[in-house]
Short mmCIF file of C-alpha atoms and ligand atoms in Angstrom, two decimals:
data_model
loop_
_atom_site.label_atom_id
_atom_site.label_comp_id
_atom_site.label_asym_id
_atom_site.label_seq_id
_atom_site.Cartn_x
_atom_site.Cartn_y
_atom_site.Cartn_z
CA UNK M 1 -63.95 -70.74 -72.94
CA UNK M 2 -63.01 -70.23 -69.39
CA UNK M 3 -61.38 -67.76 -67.26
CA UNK M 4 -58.09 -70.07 -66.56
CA UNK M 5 -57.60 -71.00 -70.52
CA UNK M 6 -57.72 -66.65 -71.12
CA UNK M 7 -55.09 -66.91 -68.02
CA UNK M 8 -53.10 -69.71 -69.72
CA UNK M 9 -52.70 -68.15 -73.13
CA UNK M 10 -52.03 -64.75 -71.43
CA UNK M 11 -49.16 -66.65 -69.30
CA UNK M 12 -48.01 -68.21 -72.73
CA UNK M 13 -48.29 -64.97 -74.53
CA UNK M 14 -46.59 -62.83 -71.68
CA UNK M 15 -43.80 -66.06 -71.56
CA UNK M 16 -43.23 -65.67 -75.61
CA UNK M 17 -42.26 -62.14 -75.34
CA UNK M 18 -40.06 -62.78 -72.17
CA UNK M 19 -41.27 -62.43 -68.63
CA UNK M 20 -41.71 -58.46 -67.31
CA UNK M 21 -38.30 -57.35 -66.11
CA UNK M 22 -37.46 -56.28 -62.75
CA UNK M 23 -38.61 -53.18 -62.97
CA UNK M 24 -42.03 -53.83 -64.39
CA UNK M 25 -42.04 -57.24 -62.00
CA UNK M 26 -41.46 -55.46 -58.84
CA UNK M 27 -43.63 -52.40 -59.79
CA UNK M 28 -46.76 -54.89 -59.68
CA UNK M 29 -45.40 -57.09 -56.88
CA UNK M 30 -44.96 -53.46 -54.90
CA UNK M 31 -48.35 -52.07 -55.72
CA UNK M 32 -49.82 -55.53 -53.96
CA UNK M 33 -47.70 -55.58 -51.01
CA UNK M 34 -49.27 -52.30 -50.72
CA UNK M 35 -52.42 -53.33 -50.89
CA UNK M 36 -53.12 -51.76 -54.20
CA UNK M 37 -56.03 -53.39 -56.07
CA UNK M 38 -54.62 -55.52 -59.01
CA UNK M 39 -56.29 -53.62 -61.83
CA UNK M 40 -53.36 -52.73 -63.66
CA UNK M 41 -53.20 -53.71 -67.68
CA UNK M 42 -51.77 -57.11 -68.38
CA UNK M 43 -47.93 -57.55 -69.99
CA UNK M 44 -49.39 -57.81 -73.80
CA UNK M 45 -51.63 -54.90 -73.49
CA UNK M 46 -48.47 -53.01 -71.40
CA UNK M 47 -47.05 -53.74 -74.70
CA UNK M 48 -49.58 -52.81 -77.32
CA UNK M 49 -49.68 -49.28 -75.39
CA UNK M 50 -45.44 -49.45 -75.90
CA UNK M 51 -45.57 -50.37 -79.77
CA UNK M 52 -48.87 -47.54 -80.46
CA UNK M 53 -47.05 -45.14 -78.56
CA UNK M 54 -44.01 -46.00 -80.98
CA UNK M 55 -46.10 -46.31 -83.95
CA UNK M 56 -46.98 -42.17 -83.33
CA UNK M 57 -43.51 -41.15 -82.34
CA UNK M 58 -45.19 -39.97 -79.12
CA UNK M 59 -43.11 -37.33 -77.27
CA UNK M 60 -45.73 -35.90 -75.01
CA UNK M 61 -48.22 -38.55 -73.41
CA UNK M 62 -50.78 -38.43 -70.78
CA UNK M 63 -52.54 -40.92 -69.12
CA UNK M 64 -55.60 -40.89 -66.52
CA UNK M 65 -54.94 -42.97 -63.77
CA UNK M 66 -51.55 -44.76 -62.34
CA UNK M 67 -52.45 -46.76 -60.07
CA UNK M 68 -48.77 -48.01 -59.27
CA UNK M 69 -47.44 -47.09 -62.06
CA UNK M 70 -47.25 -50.37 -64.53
CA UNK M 71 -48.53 -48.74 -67.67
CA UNK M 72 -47.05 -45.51 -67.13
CA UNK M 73 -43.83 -47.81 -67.50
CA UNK M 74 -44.54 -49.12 -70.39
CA UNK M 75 -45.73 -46.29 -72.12
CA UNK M 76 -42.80 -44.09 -70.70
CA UNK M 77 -40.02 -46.31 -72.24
CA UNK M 78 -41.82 -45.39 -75.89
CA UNK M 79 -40.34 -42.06 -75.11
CA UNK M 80 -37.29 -40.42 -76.61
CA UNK M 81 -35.35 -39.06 -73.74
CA UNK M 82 -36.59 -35.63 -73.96
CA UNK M 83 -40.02 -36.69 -73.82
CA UNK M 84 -42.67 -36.67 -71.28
CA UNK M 85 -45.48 -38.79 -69.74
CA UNK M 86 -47.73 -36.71 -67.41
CA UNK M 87 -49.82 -39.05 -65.32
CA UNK M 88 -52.69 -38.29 -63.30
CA UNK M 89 -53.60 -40.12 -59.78
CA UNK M 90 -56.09 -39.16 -57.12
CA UNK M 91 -54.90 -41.14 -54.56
CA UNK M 92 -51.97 -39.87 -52.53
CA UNK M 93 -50.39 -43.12 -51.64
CA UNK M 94 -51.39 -44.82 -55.23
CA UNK M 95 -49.33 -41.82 -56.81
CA UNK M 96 -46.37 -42.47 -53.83
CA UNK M 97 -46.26 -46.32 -54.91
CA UNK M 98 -46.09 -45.36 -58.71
CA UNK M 99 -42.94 -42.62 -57.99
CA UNK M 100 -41.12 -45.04 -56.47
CA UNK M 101 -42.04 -47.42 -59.10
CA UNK M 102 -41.37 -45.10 -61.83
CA UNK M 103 -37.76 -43.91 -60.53
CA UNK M 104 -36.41 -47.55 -60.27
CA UNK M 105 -37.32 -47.90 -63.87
CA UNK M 106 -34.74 -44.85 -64.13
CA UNK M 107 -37.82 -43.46 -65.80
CA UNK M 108 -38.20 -40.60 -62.96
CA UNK M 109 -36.74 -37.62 -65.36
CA UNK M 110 -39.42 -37.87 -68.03
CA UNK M 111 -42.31 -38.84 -65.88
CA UNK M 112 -44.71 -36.60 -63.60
CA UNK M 113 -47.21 -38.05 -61.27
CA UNK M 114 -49.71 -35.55 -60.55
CA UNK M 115 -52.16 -36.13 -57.59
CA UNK M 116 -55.67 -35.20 -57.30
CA UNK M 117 -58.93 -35.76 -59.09
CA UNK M 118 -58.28 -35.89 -62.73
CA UNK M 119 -60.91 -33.32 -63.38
CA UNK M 120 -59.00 -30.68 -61.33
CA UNK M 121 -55.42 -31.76 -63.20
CA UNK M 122 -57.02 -31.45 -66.54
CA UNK M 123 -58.15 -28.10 -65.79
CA UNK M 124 -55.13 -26.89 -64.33
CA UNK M 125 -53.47 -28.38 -67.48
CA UNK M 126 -55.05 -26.74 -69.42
CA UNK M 127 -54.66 -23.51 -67.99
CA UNK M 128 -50.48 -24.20 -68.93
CA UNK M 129 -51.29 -23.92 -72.42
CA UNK M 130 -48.77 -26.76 -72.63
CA UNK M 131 -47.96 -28.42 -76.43
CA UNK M 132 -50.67 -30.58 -76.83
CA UNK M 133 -50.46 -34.67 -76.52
CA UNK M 134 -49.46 -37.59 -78.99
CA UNK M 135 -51.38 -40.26 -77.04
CA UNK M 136 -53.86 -39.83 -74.23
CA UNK M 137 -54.49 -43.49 -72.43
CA UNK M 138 -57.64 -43.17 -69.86
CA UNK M 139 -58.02 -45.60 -67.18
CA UNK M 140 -59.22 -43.80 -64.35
CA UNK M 141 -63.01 -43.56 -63.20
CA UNK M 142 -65.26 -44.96 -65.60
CA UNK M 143 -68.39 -42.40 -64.97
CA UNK M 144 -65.78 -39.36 -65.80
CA UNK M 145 -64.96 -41.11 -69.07
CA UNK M 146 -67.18 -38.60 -71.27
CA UNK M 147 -65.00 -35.64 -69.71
CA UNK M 148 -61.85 -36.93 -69.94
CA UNK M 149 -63.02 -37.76 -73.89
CA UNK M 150 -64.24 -33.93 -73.88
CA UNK M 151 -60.88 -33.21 -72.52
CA UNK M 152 -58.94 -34.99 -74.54
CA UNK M 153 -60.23 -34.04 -77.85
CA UNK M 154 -58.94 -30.49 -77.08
CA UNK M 155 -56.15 -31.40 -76.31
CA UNK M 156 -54.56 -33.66 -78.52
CA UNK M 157 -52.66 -33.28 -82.08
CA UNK M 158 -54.06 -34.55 -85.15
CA UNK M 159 -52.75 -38.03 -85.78
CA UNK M 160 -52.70 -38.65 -81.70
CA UNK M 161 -54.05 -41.85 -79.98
CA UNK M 162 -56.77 -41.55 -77.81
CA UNK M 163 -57.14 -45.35 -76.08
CA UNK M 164 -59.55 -46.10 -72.90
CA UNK M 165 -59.42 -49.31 -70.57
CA UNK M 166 -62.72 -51.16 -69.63
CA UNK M 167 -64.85 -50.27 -72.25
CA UNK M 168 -66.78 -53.54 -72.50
CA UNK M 169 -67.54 -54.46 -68.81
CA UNK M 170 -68.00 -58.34 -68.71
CA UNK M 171 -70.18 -57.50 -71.96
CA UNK M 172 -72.31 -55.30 -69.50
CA UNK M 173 -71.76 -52.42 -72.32
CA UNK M 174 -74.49 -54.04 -74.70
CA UNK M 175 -76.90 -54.06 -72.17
CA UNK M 176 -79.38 -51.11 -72.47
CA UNK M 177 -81.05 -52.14 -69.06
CA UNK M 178 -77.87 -52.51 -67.14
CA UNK M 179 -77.67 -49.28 -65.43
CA UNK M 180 -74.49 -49.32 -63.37
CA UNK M 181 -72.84 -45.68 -63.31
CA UNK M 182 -69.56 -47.46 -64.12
CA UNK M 183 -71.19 -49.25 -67.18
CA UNK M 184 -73.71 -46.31 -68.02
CA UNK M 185 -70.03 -43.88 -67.87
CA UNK M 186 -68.41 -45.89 -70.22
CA UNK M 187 -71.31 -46.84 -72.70
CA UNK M 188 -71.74 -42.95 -72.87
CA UNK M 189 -67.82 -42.36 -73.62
CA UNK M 190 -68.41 -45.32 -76.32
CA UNK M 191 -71.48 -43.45 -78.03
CA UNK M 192 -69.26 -40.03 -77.96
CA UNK M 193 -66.05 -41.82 -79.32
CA UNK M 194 -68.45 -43.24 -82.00
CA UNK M 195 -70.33 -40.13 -83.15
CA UNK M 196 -66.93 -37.67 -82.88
CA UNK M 197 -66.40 -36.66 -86.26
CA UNK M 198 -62.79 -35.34 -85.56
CA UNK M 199 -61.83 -38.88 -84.64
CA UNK M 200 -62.01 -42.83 -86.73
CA UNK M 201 -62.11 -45.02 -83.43
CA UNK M 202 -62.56 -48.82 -83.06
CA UNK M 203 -63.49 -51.04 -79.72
CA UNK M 204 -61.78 -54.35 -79.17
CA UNK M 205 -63.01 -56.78 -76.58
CA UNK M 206 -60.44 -58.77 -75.11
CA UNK M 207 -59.80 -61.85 -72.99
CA UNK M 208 -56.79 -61.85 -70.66
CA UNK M 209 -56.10 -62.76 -66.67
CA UNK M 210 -57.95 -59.99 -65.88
CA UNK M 211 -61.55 -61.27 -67.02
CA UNK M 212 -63.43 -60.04 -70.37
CA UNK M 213 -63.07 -56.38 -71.09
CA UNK M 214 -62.18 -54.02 -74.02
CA UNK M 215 -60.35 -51.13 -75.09
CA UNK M 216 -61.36 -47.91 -77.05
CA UNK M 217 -58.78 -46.96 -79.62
CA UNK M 218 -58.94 -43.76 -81.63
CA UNK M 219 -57.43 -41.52 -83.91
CA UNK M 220 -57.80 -38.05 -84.37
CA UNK M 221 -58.08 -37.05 -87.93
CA UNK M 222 -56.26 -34.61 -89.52
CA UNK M 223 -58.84 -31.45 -90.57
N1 LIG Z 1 -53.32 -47.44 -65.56
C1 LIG Z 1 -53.03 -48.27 -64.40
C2 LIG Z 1 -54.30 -48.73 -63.70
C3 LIG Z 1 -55.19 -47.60 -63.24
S1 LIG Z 1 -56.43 -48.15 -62.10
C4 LIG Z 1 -52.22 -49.47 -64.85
O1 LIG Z 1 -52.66 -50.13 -65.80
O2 LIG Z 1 -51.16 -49.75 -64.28
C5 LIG Z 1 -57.34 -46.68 -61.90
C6 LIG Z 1 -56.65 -45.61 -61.04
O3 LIG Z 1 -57.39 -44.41 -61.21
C7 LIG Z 1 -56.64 -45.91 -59.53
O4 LIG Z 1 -55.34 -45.79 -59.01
C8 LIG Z 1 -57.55 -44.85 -58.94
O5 LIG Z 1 -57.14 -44.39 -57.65
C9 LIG Z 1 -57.43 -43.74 -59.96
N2 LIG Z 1 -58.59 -42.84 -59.96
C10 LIG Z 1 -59.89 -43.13 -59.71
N3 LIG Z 1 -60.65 -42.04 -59.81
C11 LIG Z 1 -59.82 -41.02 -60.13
C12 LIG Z 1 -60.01 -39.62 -60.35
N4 LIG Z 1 -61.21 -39.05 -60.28
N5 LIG Z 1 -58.94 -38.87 -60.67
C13 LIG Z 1 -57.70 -39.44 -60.77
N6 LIG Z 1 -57.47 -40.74 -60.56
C14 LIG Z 1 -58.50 -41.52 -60.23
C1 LIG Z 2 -61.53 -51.43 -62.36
C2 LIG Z 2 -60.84 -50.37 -62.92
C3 LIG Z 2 -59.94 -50.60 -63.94
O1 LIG Z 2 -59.26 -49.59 -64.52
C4 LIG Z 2 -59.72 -51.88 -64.41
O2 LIG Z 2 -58.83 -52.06 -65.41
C5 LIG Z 2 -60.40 -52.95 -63.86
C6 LIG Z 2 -61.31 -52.72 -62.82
C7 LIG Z 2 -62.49 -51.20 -61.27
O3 LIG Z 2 -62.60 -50.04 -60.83
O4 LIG Z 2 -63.12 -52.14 -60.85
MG1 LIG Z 3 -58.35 -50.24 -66.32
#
């Protein structure tokens, strides 16, 4: 199996369910005119976020990293209206791209884009004693996985979704002697996810147009 047949079946996948809309079309074509790196989530995986997020009745979501804004879309249109997606981005003109994104997916009045390190967010959100979250998605910086797992354990509602981004690496995960900080951050968050008692988690690799990777899902279990 190659690289263009895991393009070609994500093409034929993304082409079954109709192409991305404008909104979701011009968010990624936006974020590259920009120069943004094109590390956002792929249309099916944009859409298993949508349907989990549905599947929990989220009303209060967070994720950890926005990049321009693509999955915050998709997660933010499993809202009801009086819900909210907080979303955390440390670059200033990342978080800019992802507003702008955001409000032409008239999605602007249940979505905040916080900037700064996600470290500093999380603390300061926690300090707002805010309700806590339905479904957490982390895709930020893969050696601060373990915190934002920390993090997120506190701070989400039994029954919530906890799902992470680039949890396999290229397979790099299963190597004990690879010692990459970005592999070595998310093999840790793996071993956590696995051994947290107050969660039932699975990982899934997967094969899209953006290479071999996997994703973390968890739930948190009820006491
Ligand atoms: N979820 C996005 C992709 C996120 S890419 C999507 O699928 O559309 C990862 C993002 O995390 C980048 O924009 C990067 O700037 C941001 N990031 C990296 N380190 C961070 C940190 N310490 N705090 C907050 N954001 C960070
Ligand atoms: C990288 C980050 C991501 O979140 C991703 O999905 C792919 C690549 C990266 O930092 O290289
Ligand atoms: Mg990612």
């Amino acid at each position: 199996m190659t690289q263009e047949q895991w393009q070609a079946v994500d093409d034929y996948i993304s082409a079954l369910f109709g192409p991305d809309d404008a909104a979701l079309a011009s968010a990624l074509q936006d974020s590259a005119a920009a120069g943004l790196p094109a590390i956002a989530i792929t249309p099916p995986f944009g859409r298993l976020l949508h349907v989990l997020a549905r599947t929990v009745g989220a009303r209060r979501i967070l994720e950890i990293g926005t990049l321009g804004g693509y999955s915050a879309i998709w997660l933010a249109r499993a809202l009801p209206p009086d819900g909210r997606l907080i979303t955390l981005e440390f670059d200033p003109m990342h978080a800019e791209i992802a507003q702008t994104n955001i409000a032409r997916a008239g999605l602007a009045d249940r979505v905040e884009v916080r900037v700064g390190r996600a470290v500093d967010s999380l603390a300061a959100l926690a300090e707002e004693e805010a309700e806590p979250f339905d479904l957490i998605f982390i895709d930020a910086d893969k050696p601060s996985y373990p915190a934002y797992l920390h993090w997120s354990l506190r701070h989400a509602r039994p029954g919530a979704l906890i799902i992470a981004d680039n949890v396999v690496r290229q397979g790099r995960v299963a190597d004990a002697a690879d010692d990459d900080a970005n592999v070595r951050g998310v093999r840790q968050f793996n071993a956590a996810l696995a051994a947290e008692p107050r969660l039932t988690a699975t990982i899934l690799q997967t094969v899209n147009s953006k290479g071999y990777d996997g994703v973390a899902i968890a739930v948190v279990n009820s006491k």
